[in-house]
mmCIF file of N, CA and C in Angstrom:
data_model
loop_
_atom_site.group_PDB
_atom_site.id
_atom_site.type_symbol
_atom_site.label_atom_id
_atom_site.label_comp_id
_atom_site.label_asym_id
_atom_site.label_seq_id
_atom_site.Cartn_x
_atom_site.Cartn_y
_atom_site.Cartn_z
ATOM 1 N N MET A 86 0.910 -0.813 0.407
ATOM 2 C CA MET A 86 0.166 0.064 -0.051
ATOM 3 C C MET A 86 0.789 1.436 0.118
ATOM 4 N N THR A 87 0.553 2.291 -0.731
ATOM 5 C CA THR A 87 1.233 3.231 -0.941
ATOM 6 C C THR A 87 0.574 4.259 0.144
ATOM 7 N N TYR A 88 1.712 4.832 0.937
ATOM 8 C CA TYR A 88 0.631 5.916 2.029
ATOM 9 C C TYR A 88 1.695 7.209 1.740
ATOM 10 N N THR A 89 2.478 7.789 0.743
ATOM 11 C CA THR A 89 2.784 8.919 0.869
ATOM 12 C C THR A 89 2.862 9.151 -0.592
ATOM 13 N N THR A 90 3.524 10.424 -1.107
ATOM 14 C CA THR A 90 3.273 10.892 -2.943
ATOM 15 C C THR A 90 4.572 11.639 -2.493
ATOM 16 N N SER A 91 5.265 10.909 -3.227
ATOM 17 C CA SER A 91 6.994 11.611 -3.584
ATOM 18 C C SER A 91 7.459 11.821 -4.644
ATOM 19 N N ILE A 92 8.550 12.784 -4.528
ATOM 20 C CA ILE A 92 9.167 13.436 -5.762
ATOM 21 C C ILE A 92 10.385 13.529 -5.202
ATOM 22 N N SER A 93 11.460 13.464 -6.558
ATOM 23 C CA SER A 93 13.192 13.580 -6.294
ATOM 24 C C SER A 93 13.226 14.467 -7.001
ATOM 25 N N VAL A 94 14.426 15.457 -6.349
ATOM 26 C CA VAL A 94 14.745 16.605 -7.258
ATOM 27 C C VAL A 94 16.093 16.753 -7.252
ATOM 28 N N ASP A 95 17.230 17.131 -7.545
ATOM 29 C CA ASP A 95 18.523 17.458 -7.731
ATOM 30 C C ASP A 95 18.603 18.984 -7.120
ATOM 31 N N GLY A 96 19.137 19.132 -6.074
ATOM 32 C CA GLY A 96 19.403 20.373 -5.277
ATOM 33 C C GLY A 96 19.879 20.220 -3.789
ATOM 34 N N SER A 97 20.896 21.177 -3.554
ATOM 35 C CA SER A 97 21.081 20.909 -2.428
ATOM 36 C C SER A 97 20.058 20.567 -1.012
ATOM 37 N N PHE A 98 20.193 19.736 0.109
ATOM 38 C CA PHE A 98 19.291 19.357 0.657
ATOM 39 C C PHE A 98 18.791 20.510 1.487
ATOM 40 N N GLU A 99 19.892 21.250 2.178
ATOM 41 C CA GLU A 99 19.029 22.218 3.167
ATOM 42 C C GLU A 99 18.414 23.215 2.228
ATOM 43 N N ASP A 100 18.932 23.264 0.907
ATOM 44 C CA ASP A 100 18.115 24.223 0.245
ATOM 45 C C ASP A 100 16.860 23.547 -0.256
ATOM 46 N N VAL A 101 16.520 22.781 -0.536
ATOM 47 C CA VAL A 101 15.268 21.600 -0.815
ATOM 48 C C VAL A 101 14.343 21.611 0.877
ATOM 49 N N VAL A 102 15.024 21.640 2.147
ATOM 50 C CA VAL A 102 14.258 21.653 2.835
ATOM 51 C C VAL A 102 13.750 23.302 3.106
ATOM 52 N N GLU A 103 14.414 24.088 2.750
ATOM 53 C CA GLU A 103 13.667 25.251 2.749
ATOM 54 C C GLU A 103 12.959 25.714 1.574
ATOM 55 N N THR A 104 12.873 25.306 0.466
ATOM 56 C CA THR A 104 12.202 25.243 -0.786
ATOM 57 C C THR A 104 10.824 24.499 0.181
ATOM 58 N N THR A 105 10.533 23.342 0.343
ATOM 59 C CA THR A 105 9.605 22.769 0.910
ATOM 60 C C THR A 105 9.084 23.495 2.048
ATOM 61 N N THR A 106 9.740 24.116 2.936
ATOM 62 C CA THR A 106 8.779 24.605 4.268
ATOM 63 C C THR A 106 8.008 25.941 3.665
ATOM 64 N N ASP A 107 8.581 26.443 2.099
ATOM 65 C CA ASP A 107 7.998 27.836 1.888
ATOM 66 C C ASP A 107 6.950 27.311 1.014
ATOM 67 N N ALA A 108 7.164 26.111 0.414
ATOM 68 C CA ALA A 108 5.940 26.219 -0.558
ATOM 69 C C ALA A 108 4.893 25.268 0.398
ATOM 70 N N LEU A 109 4.835 24.830 1.596
ATOM 71 C CA LEU A 109 3.971 24.441 2.250
ATOM 72 C C LEU A 109 3.232 25.290 2.980
ATOM 73 N N ALA A 110 3.931 26.827 3.332
ATOM 74 C CA ALA A 110 3.812 27.734 3.878
ATOM 75 C C ALA A 110 2.265 28.403 2.600
ATOM 76 N N ALA A 111 3.030 28.690 1.762
ATOM 77 C CA ALA A 111 2.080 29.112 0.573
ATOM 78 C C ALA A 111 1.231 28.466 0.503
ATOM 79 N N GLU A 112 0.692 27.511 0.827
ATOM 80 C CA GLU A 112 -0.693 26.582 0.756
ATOM 81 C C GLU A 112 -1.251 25.998 2.153
ATOM 82 N N GLY A 113 -0.873 27.390 2.984
ATOM 83 C CA GLY A 113 -1.669 27.667 4.462
ATOM 84 C C GLY A 113 -1.057 26.464 5.578
ATOM 85 N N PHE A 114 -0.152 25.862 5.389
ATOM 86 C CA PHE A 114 0.589 25.019 5.860
ATOM 87 C C PHE A 114 1.727 25.723 6.864
ATOM 88 N N GLY A 115 1.766 25.447 8.351
ATOM 89 C CA GLY A 115 2.991 25.879 9.398
ATOM 90 C C GLY A 115 3.529 24.818 9.407
ATOM 91 N N VAL A 116 4.883 24.727 9.844
ATOM 92 C CA VAL A 116 5.879 23.225 10.112
ATOM 93 C C VAL A 116 5.860 23.567 11.513
ATOM 94 N N LEU A 117 5.336 23.048 12.233
ATOM 95 C CA LEU A 117 5.097 23.043 13.578
ATOM 96 C C LEU A 117 6.321 22.425 14.340
ATOM 97 N N CYS A 118 7.198 21.459 13.662
ATOM 98 C CA CYS A 118 8.157 20.772 14.313
ATOM 99 C C CYS A 118 8.943 20.385 12.891
ATOM 100 N N ASP A 119 10.094 20.532 13.196
ATOM 101 C CA ASP A 119 11.260 19.987 11.994
ATOM 102 C C ASP A 119 12.196 19.497 12.723
ATOM 103 N N ILE A 120 12.315 17.614 12.582
ATOM 104 C CA ILE A 120 13.425 16.657 13.229
ATOM 105 C C ILE A 120 14.204 16.300 12.285
ATOM 106 N N ASP A 121 15.711 17.016 13.370
ATOM 107 C CA ASP A 121 16.590 16.347 12.089
ATOM 108 C C ASP A 121 16.972 15.188 13.019
ATOM 109 N N VAL A 122 16.489 14.053 11.824
ATOM 110 C CA VAL A 122 16.973 12.940 12.413
ATOM 111 C C VAL A 122 18.203 11.906 12.249
ATOM 112 N N GLN A 123 19.074 12.618 11.184
ATOM 113 C CA GLN A 123 20.313 12.408 11.672
ATOM 114 C C GLN A 123 21.169 13.052 12.700
ATOM 115 N N ALA A 124 20.598 14.177 12.749
ATOM 116 C CA ALA A 124 21.258 14.990 13.621
ATOM 117 C C ALA A 124 21.239 13.742 15.482
ATOM 118 N N THR A 125 20.101 13.540 15.615
ATOM 119 C CA THR A 125 19.115 12.783 16.479
ATOM 120 C C THR A 125 20.102 11.721 16.133
ATOM 121 N N LEU A 126 19.581 11.057 15.560
ATOM 122 C CA LEU A 126 20.779 9.571 15.991
ATOM 123 C C LEU A 126 22.267 9.540 16.008
ATOM 124 N N LYS A 127 22.637 11.065 15.780
ATOM 125 C CA LYS A 127 23.892 11.122 16.069
ATOM 126 C C LYS A 127 24.016 10.850 17.226
ATOM 127 N N GLU A 128 23.548 11.760 18.161
ATOM 128 C CA GLU A 128 23.273 12.336 19.208
ATOM 129 C C GLU A 128 23.135 11.092 20.124
ATOM 130 N N LYS A 129 22.029 10.573 19.699
ATOM 131 C CA LYS A 129 21.660 9.665 20.784
ATOM 132 C C LYS A 129 22.186 8.295 20.542
ATOM 133 N N LEU A 130 22.819 8.055 19.966
ATOM 134 C CA LEU A 130 23.109 6.604 19.164
ATOM 135 C C LEU A 130 24.560 6.637 18.737
ATOM 136 N N GLY A 131 24.793 7.799 18.715
ATOM 137 C CA GLY A 131 26.273 7.614 17.788
ATOM 138 C C GLY A 131 26.696 7.032 16.631
ATOM 139 N N GLU A 132 25.185 6.944 15.816
ATOM 140 C CA GLU A 132 25.279 6.561 14.846
ATOM 141 C C GLU A 132 24.966 7.522 13.703
ATOM 142 N N GLU A 133 25.751 7.045 12.388
ATOM 143 C CA GLU A 133 25.867 7.948 11.259
ATOM 144 C C GLU A 133 24.391 7.361 10.157
ATOM 145 N N PHE A 134 23.752 8.536 9.846
ATOM 146 C CA PHE A 134 22.596 8.381 9.262
ATOM 147 C C PHE A 134 22.261 9.432 7.856
ATOM 148 N N ARG A 135 21.876 9.360 6.785
ATOM 149 C CA ARG A 135 21.631 10.216 5.517
ATOM 150 C C ARG A 135 21.185 11.480 5.915
ATOM 151 N N ASP A 136 20.807 12.415 5.708
ATOM 152 C CA ASP A 136 20.731 13.828 5.949
ATOM 153 C C ASP A 136 18.977 13.389 5.991
ATOM 154 N N TYR A 137 18.222 13.501 6.616
ATOM 155 C CA TYR A 137 17.010 13.416 6.949
ATOM 156 C C TYR A 137 15.904 14.086 7.897
ATOM 157 N N ARG A 138 14.978 14.653 7.528
ATOM 158 C CA ARG A 138 14.203 15.712 8.314
ATOM 159 C C ARG A 138 12.758 15.491 8.253
ATOM 160 N N ILE A 139 12.245 15.626 9.105
ATOM 161 C CA ILE A 139 10.903 15.341 9.604
ATOM 162 C C ILE A 139 10.126 16.571 9.416
ATOM 163 N N LEU A 140 9.251 17.154 8.569
ATOM 164 C CA LEU A 140 8.652 18.325 8.672
ATOM 165 C C LEU A 140 7.570 18.039 9.540
ATOM 166 N N GLY A 141 6.903 18.446 10.675
ATOM 167 C CA GLY A 141 5.071 18.516 11.248
ATOM 168 C C GLY A 141 4.724 19.569 10.491
ATOM 169 N N ALA A 142 3.823 19.745 9.763
ATOM 170 C CA ALA A 142 3.320 20.468 8.467
ATOM 171 C C ALA A 142 1.584 19.886 9.170
ATOM 172 N N CYS A 143 1.307 21.587 9.226
ATOM 173 C CA CYS A 143 -0.016 21.954 9.858
ATOM 174 C C CYS A 143 -0.932 22.780 9.271
ATOM 175 N N ASN A 144 -2.199 22.748 8.503
ATOM 176 C CA ASN A 144 -3.046 23.795 8.450
ATOM 177 C C ASN A 144 -4.198 24.178 9.734
ATOM 178 N N PRO A 145 -4.296 25.288 10.093
ATOM 179 C CA PRO A 145 -5.250 25.307 11.386
ATOM 180 C C PRO A 145 -6.370 25.309 11.028
ATOM 181 N N GLU A 146 -6.621 25.824 9.932
ATOM 182 C CA GLU A 146 -8.359 25.909 9.683
ATOM 183 C C GLU A 146 -8.891 23.854 9.241
ATOM 184 N N PHE A 147 -7.859 23.565 8.241
ATOM 185 C CA PHE A 147 -8.469 21.978 8.169
ATOM 186 C C PHE A 147 -7.966 21.427 9.190
ATOM 187 N N ALA A 148 -7.197 21.121 10.430
ATOM 188 C CA ALA A 148 -7.126 20.338 11.868
ATOM 189 C C ALA A 148 -8.366 20.894 12.298
ATOM 190 N N HIS A 149 -8.815 22.282 12.585
ATOM 191 C CA HIS A 149 -9.922 22.061 13.232
ATOM 192 C C HIS A 149 -10.872 21.551 12.610
ATOM 193 N N GLN A 150 -11.456 21.624 11.726
ATOM 194 C CA GLN A 150 -12.225 20.993 11.043
ATOM 195 C C GLN A 150 -12.580 19.609 11.441
ATOM 196 N N ALA A 151 -11.510 18.975 11.091
ATOM 197 C CA ALA A 151 -11.200 17.723 11.165
ATOM 198 C C ALA A 151 -11.093 17.431 12.713
ATOM 199 N N MET A 152 -10.993 18.208 13.591
ATOM 200 C CA MET A 152 -11.272 17.397 15.262
ATOM 201 C C MET A 152 -12.553 18.139 15.232
ATOM 202 N N GLU A 153 -13.648 18.456 14.726
ATOM 203 C CA GLU A 153 -14.574 19.220 15.088
ATOM 204 C C GLU A 153 -15.256 17.790 14.699
ATOM 205 N N GLU A 154 -14.991 17.297 13.882
ATOM 206 C CA GLU A 154 -15.876 15.897 13.289
ATOM 207 C C GLU A 154 -15.119 14.734 14.608
ATOM 208 N N GLU A 155 -13.847 14.990 14.600
ATOM 209 C CA GLU A 155 -13.378 13.391 15.361
ATOM 210 C C GLU A 155 -12.044 13.862 16.257
ATOM 211 N N LEU A 156 -12.694 14.056 17.464
ATOM 212 C CA LEU A 156 -11.840 14.654 18.520
ATOM 213 C C LEU A 156 -10.639 14.215 18.867
ATOM 214 N N GLU A 157 -10.362 12.630 18.705
ATOM 215 C CA GLU A 157 -9.448 11.799 18.994
ATOM 216 C C GLU A 157 -8.254 11.841 17.337
ATOM 217 N N LEU A 158 -8.667 12.699 16.413
ATOM 218 C CA LEU A 158 -7.839 12.675 15.419
ATOM 219 C C LEU A 158 -6.170 13.545 15.764
ATOM 220 N N GLY A 159 -6.515 14.421 16.744
ATOM 221 C CA GLY A 159 -4.601 14.897 17.129
ATOM 222 C C GLY A 159 -3.749 13.934 17.284
ATOM 223 N N ALA A 160 -4.122 12.747 17.424
ATOM 224 C CA ALA A 160 -3.308 11.563 17.731
ATOM 225 C C ALA A 160 -2.467 11.352 16.238
ATOM 226 N N LEU A 161 -3.572 11.658 15.569
ATOM 227 C CA LEU A 161 -2.860 11.236 14.014
ATOM 228 C C LEU A 161 -2.157 12.867 13.020
ATOM 229 N N LEU A 162 -2.469 13.737 14.146
ATOM 230 C CA LEU A 162 -1.493 14.987 13.832
ATOM 231 C C LEU A 162 -0.015 15.554 13.994
ATOM 232 N N PRO A 163 0.411 16.650 13.212
ATOM 233 C CA PRO A 163 0.367 17.147 12.316
ATOM 234 C C PRO A 163 0.546 15.921 10.801
ATOM 235 N N CYS A 164 0.386 16.462 9.821
ATOM 236 C CA CYS A 164 0.888 15.669 8.371
ATOM 237 C C CYS A 164 2.154 16.015 8.809
ATOM 238 N N ASN A 165 2.963 14.796 8.221
ATOM 239 C CA ASN A 165 4.241 14.641 8.567
ATOM 240 C C ASN A 165 5.057 14.817 6.733
ATOM 241 N N VAL A 166 5.530 15.348 6.210
ATOM 242 C CA VAL A 166 6.334 15.726 4.747
ATOM 243 C C VAL A 166 8.080 15.510 5.575
ATOM 244 N N ILE A 167 8.230 14.478 4.814
ATOM 245 C CA ILE A 167 9.826 13.698 4.752
ATOM 246 C C ILE A 167 10.963 14.463 3.777
ATOM 247 N N VAL A 168 11.970 15.044 4.453
ATOM 248 C CA VAL A 168 13.370 15.282 3.027
ATOM 249 C C VAL A 168 14.159 14.919 3.524
ATOM 250 N N TYR A 169 14.733 13.544 2.675
ATOM 251 C CA TYR A 169 15.884 12.796 2.910
ATOM 252 C C TYR A 169 16.743 12.809 1.429
ATOM 253 N N ALA A 170 18.183 12.814 1.932
ATOM 254 C CA ALA A 170 18.992 12.472 0.796
ATOM 255 C C ALA A 170 18.767 10.756 -0.175
ATOM 256 N N ASP A 171 18.560 10.651 -0.921
ATOM 257 C CA ASP A 171 18.728 9.554 -1.448
ATOM 258 C C ASP A 171 20.016 8.440 -1.928
ATOM 259 N N ASP A 172 19.970 7.498 -2.176
ATOM 260 C CA ASP A 172 21.225 7.268 -2.761
ATOM 261 C C ASP A 172 22.202 7.210 -3.680
ATOM 262 N N ASP A 173 21.105 8.390 -4.685
ATOM 263 C CA ASP A 173 21.810 8.565 -6.289
ATOM 264 C C ASP A 173 22.379 9.958 -6.115
ATOM 265 N N GLY A 174 21.997 10.693 -4.949
ATOM 266 C CA GLY A 174 22.336 12.283 -4.789
ATOM 267 C C GLY A 174 21.647 13.183 -4.795
ATOM 268 N N GLY A 175 20.369 12.729 -5.507
ATOM 269 C CA GLY A 175 19.079 13.482 -5.118
ATOM 270 C C GLY A 175 18.643 13.609 -4.384
ATOM 271 N N VAL A 176 17.584 14.433 -3.861
ATOM 272 C CA VAL A 176 16.804 14.788 -2.597
ATOM 273 C C VAL A 176 15.092 14.511 -2.590
ATOM 274 N N VAL A 177 14.558 13.484 -1.941
ATOM 275 C CA VAL A 177 13.413 13.052 -1.994
ATOM 276 C C VAL A 177 12.474 13.671 -1.007
ATOM 277 N N VAL A 178 11.316 14.869 -1.366
ATOM 278 C CA VAL A 178 10.215 15.136 -0.777
ATOM 279 C C VAL A 178 8.835 14.505 -0.847
ATOM 280 N N SER A 179 8.727 13.961 0.651
ATOM 281 C CA SER A 179 7.768 12.861 0.348
ATOM 282 C C SER A 179 6.560 12.922 1.447
ATOM 283 N N ALA A 180 5.543 13.355 1.028
ATOM 284 C CA ALA A 180 4.129 13.722 2.105
ATOM 285 C C ALA A 180 2.993 12.311 1.883
ATOM 286 N N VAL A 181 2.843 12.448 3.352
ATOM 287 C CA VAL A 181 2.207 11.651 3.925
ATOM 288 C C VAL A 181 0.488 11.388 2.864
ATOM 289 N N ALA A 182 0.005 10.482 2.618
ATOM 290 C CA ALA A 182 -1.355 10.582 2.046
ATOM 291 C C ALA A 182 -2.758 10.907 3.087
ATOM 292 N N PRO A 183 -3.448 11.458 2.956
ATOM 293 C CA PRO A 183 -4.199 12.036 3.950
ATOM 294 C C PRO A 183 -5.359 10.962 4.485
ATOM 295 N N ASP A 184 -5.663 10.625 2.361
ATOM 296 C CA ASP A 184 -6.463 9.438 2.229
ATOM 297 C C ASP A 184 -6.183 8.194 3.602
ATOM 298 N N LYS A 185 -5.073 8.201 3.532
ATOM 299 C CA LYS A 185 -4.950 6.551 3.586
ATOM 300 C C LYS A 185 -4.732 7.000 5.222
ATOM 301 N N LEU A 186 -4.108 7.894 5.701
ATOM 302 C CA LEU A 186 -3.589 8.029 7.481
ATOM 303 C C LEU A 186 -5.399 7.937 7.958
ATOM 304 N N LEU A 187 -6.009 8.542 7.152
ATOM 305 C CA LEU A 187 -7.583 8.647 7.900
ATOM 306 C C LEU A 187 -8.557 7.679 7.907
ATOM 307 N N SER A 188 -7.876 6.688 7.031
ATOM 308 C CA SER A 188 -8.707 5.683 6.786
ATOM 309 C C SER A 188 -8.688 4.331 8.057
ATOM 310 N N VAL A 189 -7.792 4.850 8.682
ATOM 311 C CA VAL A 189 -8.131 4.213 9.840
ATOM 312 C C VAL A 189 -8.945 4.727 11.105
ATOM 313 N N VAL A 190 -9.880 6.386 10.663
ATOM 314 C CA VAL A 190 -11.088 6.236 11.496
ATOM 315 C C VAL A 190 -12.119 5.938 11.389
ATOM 316 N N GLU A 191 -12.691 5.655 9.802
ATOM 317 C CA GLU A 191 -13.738 5.413 9.930
ATOM 318 C C GLU A 191 -15.003 6.208 10.054
ATOM 319 N N ASN A 192 -14.684 7.491 9.483
ATOM 320 C CA ASN A 192 -15.689 8.961 9.348
ATOM 321 C C ASN A 192 -15.650 9.184 8.268
ATOM 322 N N ASP A 193 -16.783 9.247 7.575
ATOM 323 C CA ASP A 193 -16.893 9.777 6.005
ATOM 324 C C ASP A 193 -16.656 11.206 6.064
ATOM 325 N N ALA A 194 -17.336 11.719 7.191
ATOM 326 C CA ALA A 194 -17.373 13.335 7.646
ATOM 327 C C ALA A 194 -15.944 13.693 7.582
ATOM 328 N N LEU A 195 -14.709 13.299 7.517
ATOM 329 C CA LEU A 195 -13.045 13.292 7.119
ATOM 330 C C LEU A 195 -12.680 13.674 5.882
ATOM 331 N N ASP A 196 -13.593 13.000 4.991
ATOM 332 C CA ASP A 196 -13.049 13.039 3.629
ATOM 333 C C ASP A 196 -13.222 14.443 2.234
ATOM 334 N N PRO A 197 -13.588 15.285 2.999
ATOM 335 C CA PRO A 197 -13.777 16.282 2.331
ATOM 336 C C PRO A 197 -12.587 17.270 2.795
ATOM 337 N N VAL A 198 -12.115 16.995 4.197
ATOM 338 C CA VAL A 198 -10.817 17.530 4.750
ATOM 339 C C VAL A 198 -9.822 17.013 4.111
ATOM 340 N N ALA A 199 -9.856 15.403 4.310
ATOM 341 C CA ALA A 199 -8.243 14.973 3.332
ATOM 342 C C ALA A 199 -7.963 15.305 2.354
ATOM 343 N N ASP A 200 -9.714 15.470 1.344
ATOM 344 C CA ASP A 200 -9.229 15.303 -0.029
ATOM 345 C C ASP A 200 -8.935 16.890 -0.364
ATOM 346 N N GLU A 201 -9.149 17.777 0.600
ATOM 347 C CA GLU A 201 -8.534 19.008 0.108
ATOM 348 C C GLU A 201 -6.956 19.386 0.777
ATOM 349 N N VAL A 202 -6.728 18.782 1.565
ATOM 350 C CA VAL A 202 -5.786 18.523 1.963
ATOM 351 C C VAL A 202 -4.542 17.914 1.680
ATOM 352 N N ASP A 203 -4.646 16.975 1.252
ATOM 353 C CA ASP A 203 -4.160 15.858 -0.168
ATOM 354 C C ASP A 203 -3.803 17.152 -1.525
ATOM 355 N N GLU A 204 -5.032 18.054 -1.634
ATOM 356 C CA GLU A 204 -4.445 18.875 -3.270
ATOM 357 C C GLU A 204 -3.726 19.680 -2.381
ATOM 358 N N ARG A 205 -3.643 20.336 -1.498
ATOM 359 C CA ARG A 205 -2.760 21.178 -0.768
ATOM 360 C C ARG A 205 -1.200 20.749 -1.052
ATOM 361 N N LEU A 206 -1.003 19.350 -0.273
ATOM 362 C CA LEU A 206 0.231 18.927 -0.183
ATOM 363 C C LEU A 206 0.650 18.384 -1.590
ATOM 364 N N GLN A 207 -0.223 18.324 -2.366
ATOM 365 C CA GLN A 207 0.234 18.231 -4.050
ATOM 366 C C GLN A 207 0.743 18.934 -4.638
ATOM 367 N N SER A 208 -0.093 20.124 -4.014
ATOM 368 C CA SER A 208 0.254 21.511 -5.053
ATOM 369 C C SER A 208 1.959 21.814 -4.424
ATOM 370 N N ALA A 209 2.344 21.313 -3.119
ATOM 371 C CA ALA A 209 3.139 22.166 -2.037
ATOM 372 C C ALA A 209 4.154 21.231 -3.351
ATOM 373 N N LEU A 210 3.940 19.684 -3.142
ATOM 374 C CA LEU A 210 4.995 19.089 -3.657
ATOM 375 C C LEU A 210 5.604 19.638 -5.165
ATOM 376 N N ALA A 211 4.411 20.020 -5.846
ATOM 377 C CA ALA A 211 4.611 20.290 -7.490
ATOM 378 C C ALA A 211 5.180 21.837 -7.439
ATOM 379 N N THR A 212 5.554 22.370 -6.632
ATOM 380 C CA THR A 212 6.030 23.700 -6.375
ATOM 381 C C THR A 212 7.279 23.580 -6.185
ATOM 382 N N VAL A 213 7.804 22.437 -5.263
ATOM 383 C CA VAL A 213 9.286 22.399 -5.028
ATOM 384 C C VAL A 213 9.814 21.785 -6.386
ATOM 385 N N GLU A 214 9.106 20.746 -6.885
ATOM 386 C CA GLU A 214 9.558 19.768 -8.348
ATOM 387 C C GLU A 214 10.286 21.013 -9.296
ATOM 388 N N ALA A 215 9.100 21.876 -9.323
ATOM 389 C CA ALA A 215 9.189 23.047 -10.360
ATOM 390 C C ALA A 215 10.176 23.718 -10.128
ATOM 391 N N ALA A 216 10.831 23.919 -9.187
ATOM 392 C CA ALA A 216 11.388 24.808 -8.572
ATOM 393 C C ALA A 216 13.583 24.191 -8.743
ATOM 394 N N TYR A 217 13.260 22.963 -9.374
ATOM 395 C CA TYR A 217 14.220 22.427 -9.285
ATOM 396 C C TYR A 217 14.291 21.387 -11.206
#
């Protein structure tokens, strides 16, 4: 089962992270957290790992609508967007597929919100891809 939508671009890792953050902002998403997986694994385990960031993206309007319908939905938020260096020297940007994420909830009232969030995440990915 595919649970993300991904693109691959040629660019510097940090530039792609910045472009992704800007593209998300243009679609109404704030990045609530930015987890540097590489630095965390190095610090906590002494392990080397590829450049890898997890951006916790949230659109407050859609989060509010969804939690009005399903109060426990907060356990599945925010929408994660990952940026990582691939094995070929490129950078992958991958966003969670909201319909797959929300399929565990079984609440049809969330479908329109999931569709709109998916459209906006797709648009953000297209913006990043077009920048490279």
